[in-house]
């Protein structure tokens, strides 16, 4: 006798598995799910306050204007001309999106700042670079930005741009959590697969024991998925708080990836539903077993 109810966890489980794989591989290619980043740094106006020599009339500006005498001509025009990408003039990108396996960067088109004719919803991301896919990847914006500044040959360092040490340290403390998230997603994908197989077995094998084994495996899959989601959410929240708290005055902003969070928490929710389906099956099995023994008792 087949157990049709077992097909619900199989279908939900397949969906949860696909979502978990998407969480791992989202953004791993320039044209693959770039909107599903864990966190996105908007650096399009980085350093505008520091480099704005019209507002900087204090002692600092003397040093700065000396250093930048050679580059300001092109830069200063774009500071006061909000249409251009200021980051581009420094050899940086407009935004940096961190994913589980890599980070991608690019430019906002048609402009980085909404204006009267271009609303913020019309601004799109044009990805021009993705780092190599790496297991145990962790995103370090300070290194990424400094490498691009080095390559640009402008001769400006992150320190010149007043890049806060608090951001460097704050993000650095998250590297273990970011690597752990990768491991947790791999574990939860494996456990979900195992739980799907167990549910398939229970489709053919009737009985309370198999239902109870399914409860156990789905609870494990659920815990792993919730843990992965919680760690990633915590990383995104902490990183965006650090960047927005300390990086605001240098013109850097961070956005948490809402869509990634939807993916990962929906996967957790599907695993939770599967636990409930099997708890229901297990209880139903007990009621049926009781009823059968009762009926049998009367007959004898
Ligand atoms: C530069 O400073 C001037 C004077 O304070 C200010 O009016 C202008 O908005 C600043 N420009 C930018 C891009 O912040
Ligand atoms: C500006 O450029 C000139 C040569 O192009 C160089 O001699 C000078 O040292 C530069 N100034 C700064 C502050 O880098
Ligand atoms: C990027 O940040 C600047 C301020 O730093 C903001 O004005 C702009 O709207 C942001 N752009 C996008 C596309 O979020
Ligand atoms: C808004 O930005 C776009 C793209 O840079 C530009 O073509 C347009 O003229 C701007 N509109 C206004 C009102 O500044
Ligand atoms: C995106 O960037 C590439 C390379 O810089 C450029 O050729 C392309 O036209 C851009 N796409 C859009 C939609 O601006
Ligand atoms: C990325 O991988 C390619 C070959 O797979 C390698 O040549 C390149 O150096 C790598 N880039 C980085 C930044 O590790
Ligand atoms: C940038 O260049 C400086 C020296 O010029 C070097 O110490 C630093 O390691 C470089 N950073 C990166 C990320 O390449």
XYZ file of C-alpha atoms and ligand atoms in Angstrom:
398
model
C 0.000 0.000 0.000
C 1.416 3.381 -0.983
C 1.394 6.468 1.200
C 0.372 9.467 -0.965
C 0.960 11.972 1.875
C 4.685 11.239 1.560
C 4.694 13.041 -1.774
C 4.114 16.423 -0.061
C 7.502 16.355 1.749
C 9.162 15.118 -1.444
C 7.828 18.070 -3.445
C 8.469 20.644 -0.694
C 11.870 19.070 -0.138
C 12.843 19.358 -3.789
C 11.829 23.019 -3.694
C 13.882 23.585 -0.532
C 16.854 21.830 -2.125
C 16.652 24.009 -5.246
C 16.395 27.160 -3.099
C 19.414 26.105 -1.040
C 21.465 25.472 -4.176
C 20.377 28.877 -5.519
C 21.551 30.448 -2.244
C 24.966 28.875 -2.762
C 25.332 29.698 -6.450
C 23.454 33.002 -6.728
C 25.729 35.621 -8.223
C 28.476 33.153 -9.083
C 28.361 34.378 -12.695
C 27.961 37.939 -13.972
C 24.568 37.131 -15.499
C 23.236 34.751 -12.846
C 20.938 36.093 -10.082
C 22.964 39.200 -9.394
C 20.082 40.774 -7.468
C 20.357 38.020 -4.872
C 23.429 39.293 -3.071
C 23.931 38.968 0.669
C 25.002 42.587 0.927
C 25.713 45.334 -1.601
C 28.060 48.244 -1.007
C 27.262 51.419 -2.875
C 30.591 53.216 -3.295
C 29.529 55.483 -6.136
C 30.138 58.607 -4.024
C 33.118 57.338 -2.032
C 35.411 60.121 -0.897
C 33.265 62.958 -2.192
C 33.267 64.655 1.208
C 37.022 64.336 1.591
C 37.838 65.362 -1.934
C 35.322 68.183 -2.087
C 37.896 70.964 -1.896
C 35.184 73.619 -2.040
C 33.910 72.538 1.386
C 37.257 71.470 2.852
C 38.860 74.707 3.939
C 40.392 73.355 7.123
C 44.068 72.445 7.561
C 43.580 68.962 6.138
C 42.608 70.264 2.779
C 46.085 71.687 2.206
C 47.638 68.247 2.364
C 44.847 66.816 0.301
C 44.932 69.442 -2.376
C 48.683 68.977 -2.685
C 48.373 65.246 -3.168
C 45.515 65.590 -5.542
C 46.596 68.557 -7.527
C 47.415 66.209 -10.342
C 44.159 64.322 -10.356
C 41.636 66.824 -9.153
C 41.006 68.401 -12.511
C 39.107 65.395 -13.746
C 37.766 64.487 -10.321
C 36.638 67.858 -9.146
C 34.491 68.325 -12.180
C 32.668 65.111 -11.389
C 32.236 65.919 -7.697
C 30.178 68.892 -8.667
C 28.637 67.103 -11.605
C 26.417 64.500 -9.986
C 25.688 62.736 -13.246
C 29.068 61.070 -13.458
C 30.300 58.151 -11.453
C 32.776 59.582 -9.033
C 34.111 56.152 -8.089
C 34.927 55.472 -11.735
C 37.332 58.426 -11.796
C 39.274 56.827 -8.951
C 39.401 53.484 -10.748
C 36.742 51.988 -8.468
C 33.365 50.507 -9.241
C 29.987 51.931 -8.252
C 28.926 48.912 -6.232
C 30.230 45.655 -4.792
C 27.846 42.752 -4.241
C 28.946 39.993 -1.882
C 27.708 36.476 -2.560
C 28.436 33.158 -0.921
C 31.152 32.142 -3.406
C 32.403 35.427 -4.829
C 31.763 39.126 -5.154
C 30.792 41.100 -8.238
C 31.189 44.746 -9.039
C 30.023 47.119 -11.717
C 28.449 50.440 -12.497
C 24.982 51.850 -12.051
C 23.341 52.771 -15.342
C 22.280 55.227 -16.541
C 23.369 57.143 -13.434
C 24.350 56.289 -9.862
C 22.120 58.894 -8.267
C 18.435 59.232 -9.032
C 17.479 62.586 -10.538
C 14.366 64.252 -11.850
C 14.144 62.081 -14.948
C 15.693 58.836 -13.686
C 13.924 57.393 -10.645
C 15.716 54.967 -8.332
C 13.709 52.027 -9.680
C 15.038 52.734 -13.175
C 18.664 52.510 -12.079
C 20.158 49.196 -13.092
C 23.326 47.404 -12.205
C 25.780 46.714 -14.989
C 28.091 43.988 -13.745
C 31.584 44.268 -15.158
C 33.597 42.007 -12.855
C 33.150 38.919 -10.705
C 35.909 37.462 -8.570
C 36.831 33.811 -9.001
C 34.460 31.364 -7.355
C 35.976 30.171 -4.096
C 34.712 27.768 -1.463
C 35.065 29.383 1.984
C 34.981 32.797 0.337
C 34.776 35.877 2.514
C 34.214 39.371 1.225
C 36.771 41.962 2.258
C 35.837 45.325 0.733
C 38.975 47.059 2.033
C 41.238 44.690 0.097
C 39.047 44.775 -3.003
C 38.939 48.572 -3.048
C 42.643 48.977 -2.328
C 43.554 46.538 -5.097
C 41.559 48.574 -7.596
C 43.081 51.814 -6.344
C 46.519 50.230 -6.762
C 45.688 49.186 -10.303
C 44.207 52.529 -11.285
C 47.533 54.308 -10.911
C 45.842 57.404 -9.489
C 48.114 57.142 -6.479
C 45.354 57.405 -3.889
C 45.048 54.951 -1.025
C 42.018 54.029 1.038
C 43.520 55.999 3.936
C 43.509 59.106 1.744
C 39.802 58.556 1.185
C 39.348 58.438 4.980
C 38.212 54.818 4.816
C 37.331 54.003 8.448
C 39.358 51.337 10.245
C 36.163 50.414 12.066
C 34.723 49.130 8.781
C 37.854 47.113 8.027
C 37.847 45.559 11.493
C 34.077 45.119 11.639
C 34.005 43.215 8.347
C 37.111 41.257 9.313
C 35.365 39.843 12.381
C 32.681 38.401 10.092
C 35.031 36.262 8.002
C 34.596 33.137 10.153
C 30.824 33.487 10.103
C 30.882 33.901 6.330
C 32.934 30.745 5.870
C 30.718 28.892 8.345
C 27.655 29.934 6.343
C 29.100 28.224 3.275
C 29.664 24.985 5.214
C 26.172 25.189 6.713
C 24.547 25.612 3.299
C 26.433 22.573 2.004
C 25.386 20.548 5.060
C 21.761 21.605 4.746
C 21.696 20.772 1.022
C 23.035 17.303 1.820
C 20.577 16.768 4.693
C 17.638 17.942 2.592
C 18.639 15.460 -0.107
C 18.856 12.687 2.499
C 15.464 13.661 3.911
C 13.907 13.618 0.436
C 15.209 10.078 -0.060
C 13.843 9.038 3.333
C 10.455 10.527 2.393
C 10.521 8.634 -0.901
C 11.159 5.391 0.996
C 8.181 6.191 3.231
C 6.047 6.579 0.126
C 6.429 2.818 -0.358
C 6.920 1.678 3.231
C 3.832 2.096 5.341
C 4.270 2.352 9.058
C 4.980 4.574 11.982
C 8.658 3.788 12.219
C 9.461 5.235 8.804
C 7.335 8.304 9.595
C 9.270 8.822 12.814
C 12.623 8.450 11.030
C 11.418 11.077 8.556
C 10.581 13.436 11.420
C 14.133 13.058 12.696
C 15.844 13.611 9.330
C 13.661 16.595 8.479
C 14.328 18.139 11.886
C 18.065 17.870 11.176
C 17.620 19.400 7.710
C 15.470 22.155 9.215
C 18.045 22.950 11.914
C 20.890 23.131 9.399
C 18.881 25.392 7.070
C 17.757 27.675 9.890
C 21.319 27.895 11.185
C 22.657 28.749 7.723
C 19.912 31.369 7.275
C 20.503 32.836 10.722
C 24.271 33.094 10.249
C 23.887 34.726 6.827
C 21.251 37.116 8.115
C 23.470 38.028 11.054
C 26.428 38.637 8.728
C 24.317 40.847 6.464
C 22.872 42.822 9.385
C 26.216 43.287 11.134
C 28.069 44.218 7.939
C 25.468 46.738 6.832
C 25.326 48.269 10.320
C 29.103 48.611 10.406
C 29.300 50.106 6.924
C 26.360 52.471 7.355
C 27.451 53.422 10.856
C 31.093 54.177 10.163
C 31.251 54.514 6.379
C 28.436 57.012 5.925
C 30.682 60.036 6.203
C 32.984 58.785 3.426
C 30.028 58.274 1.122
C 29.705 54.479 1.333
C 26.357 52.813 1.845
C 25.353 49.199 2.322
C 22.118 47.400 1.534
C 21.149 44.012 2.870
C 20.081 41.565 0.192
C 16.359 41.219 0.855
C 15.860 38.729 -1.962
C 18.578 36.399 -0.729
C 16.934 36.441 2.699
C 13.606 35.468 1.123
C 15.234 32.490 -0.635
C 16.975 31.158 2.426
C 14.091 31.659 4.876
C 11.543 30.143 2.491
C 13.813 27.074 2.261
C 13.812 26.903 6.082
C 10.025 27.279 6.135
C 9.576 24.406 3.670
C 11.729 22.154 5.875
C 9.609 23.126 8.889
C 6.424 22.237 6.966
C 7.891 18.825 6.182
C 8.551 18.199 9.866
C 4.882 18.944 10.542
C 3.700 16.665 7.738
C 5.622 13.761 9.239
C 4.526 14.536 12.791
C 0.968 14.445 11.476
C 1.631 11.125 9.714
C 3.204 9.669 12.817
C 0.231 10.688 15.021
C -2.237 9.416 12.440
C -0.372 6.122 12.354
C -0.677 5.826 16.138
C -4.434 6.520 16.067
C -4.896 3.942 13.332
C -2.820 1.392 15.220
C -4.871 1.971 18.403
C -8.158 1.672 16.534
C -7.101 -1.535 14.834
C -6.015 -3.199 18.054
C -9.299 -2.094 19.698
C -11.433 -3.505 16.876
C -9.373 -6.651 16.935
C -9.904 -6.965 20.684
C -13.713 -6.846 20.320
C -13.671 -9.421 17.591
C -11.721 -11.889 19.708
C 30.959 70.344 -1.794
O 30.959 71.382 -0.821
C 30.084 72.461 -1.126
C 30.268 73.504 -0.060
O 30.076 72.989 1.226
C 28.639 71.939 -1.154
O 27.764 72.989 -1.492
C 28.546 70.843 -2.209
O 27.243 70.281 -2.179
C 29.562 69.737 -1.921
N 29.500 68.776 -2.994
C 29.287 67.504 -2.778
C 29.257 66.633 -3.970
O 29.129 67.032 -1.654
C 52.215 65.766 -9.858
O 52.751 65.328 -11.104
C 54.085 65.739 -11.306
C 54.547 65.270 -12.674
O 53.484 64.952 -13.489
C 55.008 65.206 -10.220
O 56.321 65.692 -10.379
C 54.472 65.636 -8.856
O 55.255 65.017 -7.843
C 53.027 65.232 -8.712
N 52.558 65.763 -7.431
C 52.029 64.964 -6.497
C 51.597 65.633 -5.245
O 51.902 63.760 -6.660
C 24.300 55.273 -3.830
O 24.631 56.061 -2.701
C 24.385 57.446 -2.893
C 24.834 58.187 -1.652
O 26.001 57.683 -1.142
C 22.919 57.680 -3.141
O 22.678 59.050 -3.363
C 22.491 56.880 -4.359
O 21.098 57.020 -4.542
C 22.831 55.417 -4.193
N 22.536 54.750 -5.435
C 21.812 53.619 -5.503
C 21.541 53.083 -6.845
O 21.395 53.067 -4.498
C 19.297 62.414 -15.064
O 20.369 61.557 -15.428
C 20.387 61.159 -16.791
C 21.533 60.180 -16.993
O 22.741 60.672 -16.579
C 20.554 62.396 -17.657
O 20.533 62.021 -19.015
C 19.414 63.354 -17.359
O 19.613 64.558 -18.073
C 19.368 63.683 -15.872
N 18.189 64.502 -15.600
C 18.251 65.645 -14.918
C 16.969 66.368 -14.721
O 19.307 66.052 -14.458
C 27.704 47.625 -19.319
O 29.115 47.779 -19.315
C 29.730 47.388 -20.521
C 31.234 47.494 -20.328
O 31.592 48.635 -19.636
C 29.224 48.255 -21.643
O 29.811 47.856 -22.882
C 27.704 48.135 -21.751
O 27.198 49.014 -22.723
C 27.062 48.455 -20.425
N 25.633 48.188 -20.495
C 24.718 49.104 -20.212
C 23.300 48.659 -20.273
O 25.023 50.242 -19.903
C 41.137 33.366 -11.320
O 41.342 32.123 -11.980
C 42.197 32.224 -13.111
C 42.310 30.861 -13.759
O 41.361 30.000 -13.301
C 43.575 32.711 -12.670
O 44.414 32.854 -13.801
C 43.440 34.055 -11.969
O 44.684 34.481 -11.467
C 42.449 33.950 -10.830
N 42.238 35.267 -10.282
C 42.333 35.540 -8.995
C 42.073 36.942 -8.580
O 42.624 34.674 -8.188
C 48.525 48.207 -2.754
O 49.824 48.756 -2.860
C 50.522 48.846 -1.599
C 51.854 49.503 -1.851
O 51.832 50.283 -2.963
C 50.704 47.445 -1.036
O 51.337 47.535 0.229
C 49.350 46.791 -0.869
O 49.540 45.437 -0.444
C 48.601 46.797 -2.174
N 47.285 46.290 -1.909
C 46.671 45.389 -2.674
C 45.332 44.917 -2.212
O 47.148 44.968 -3.693
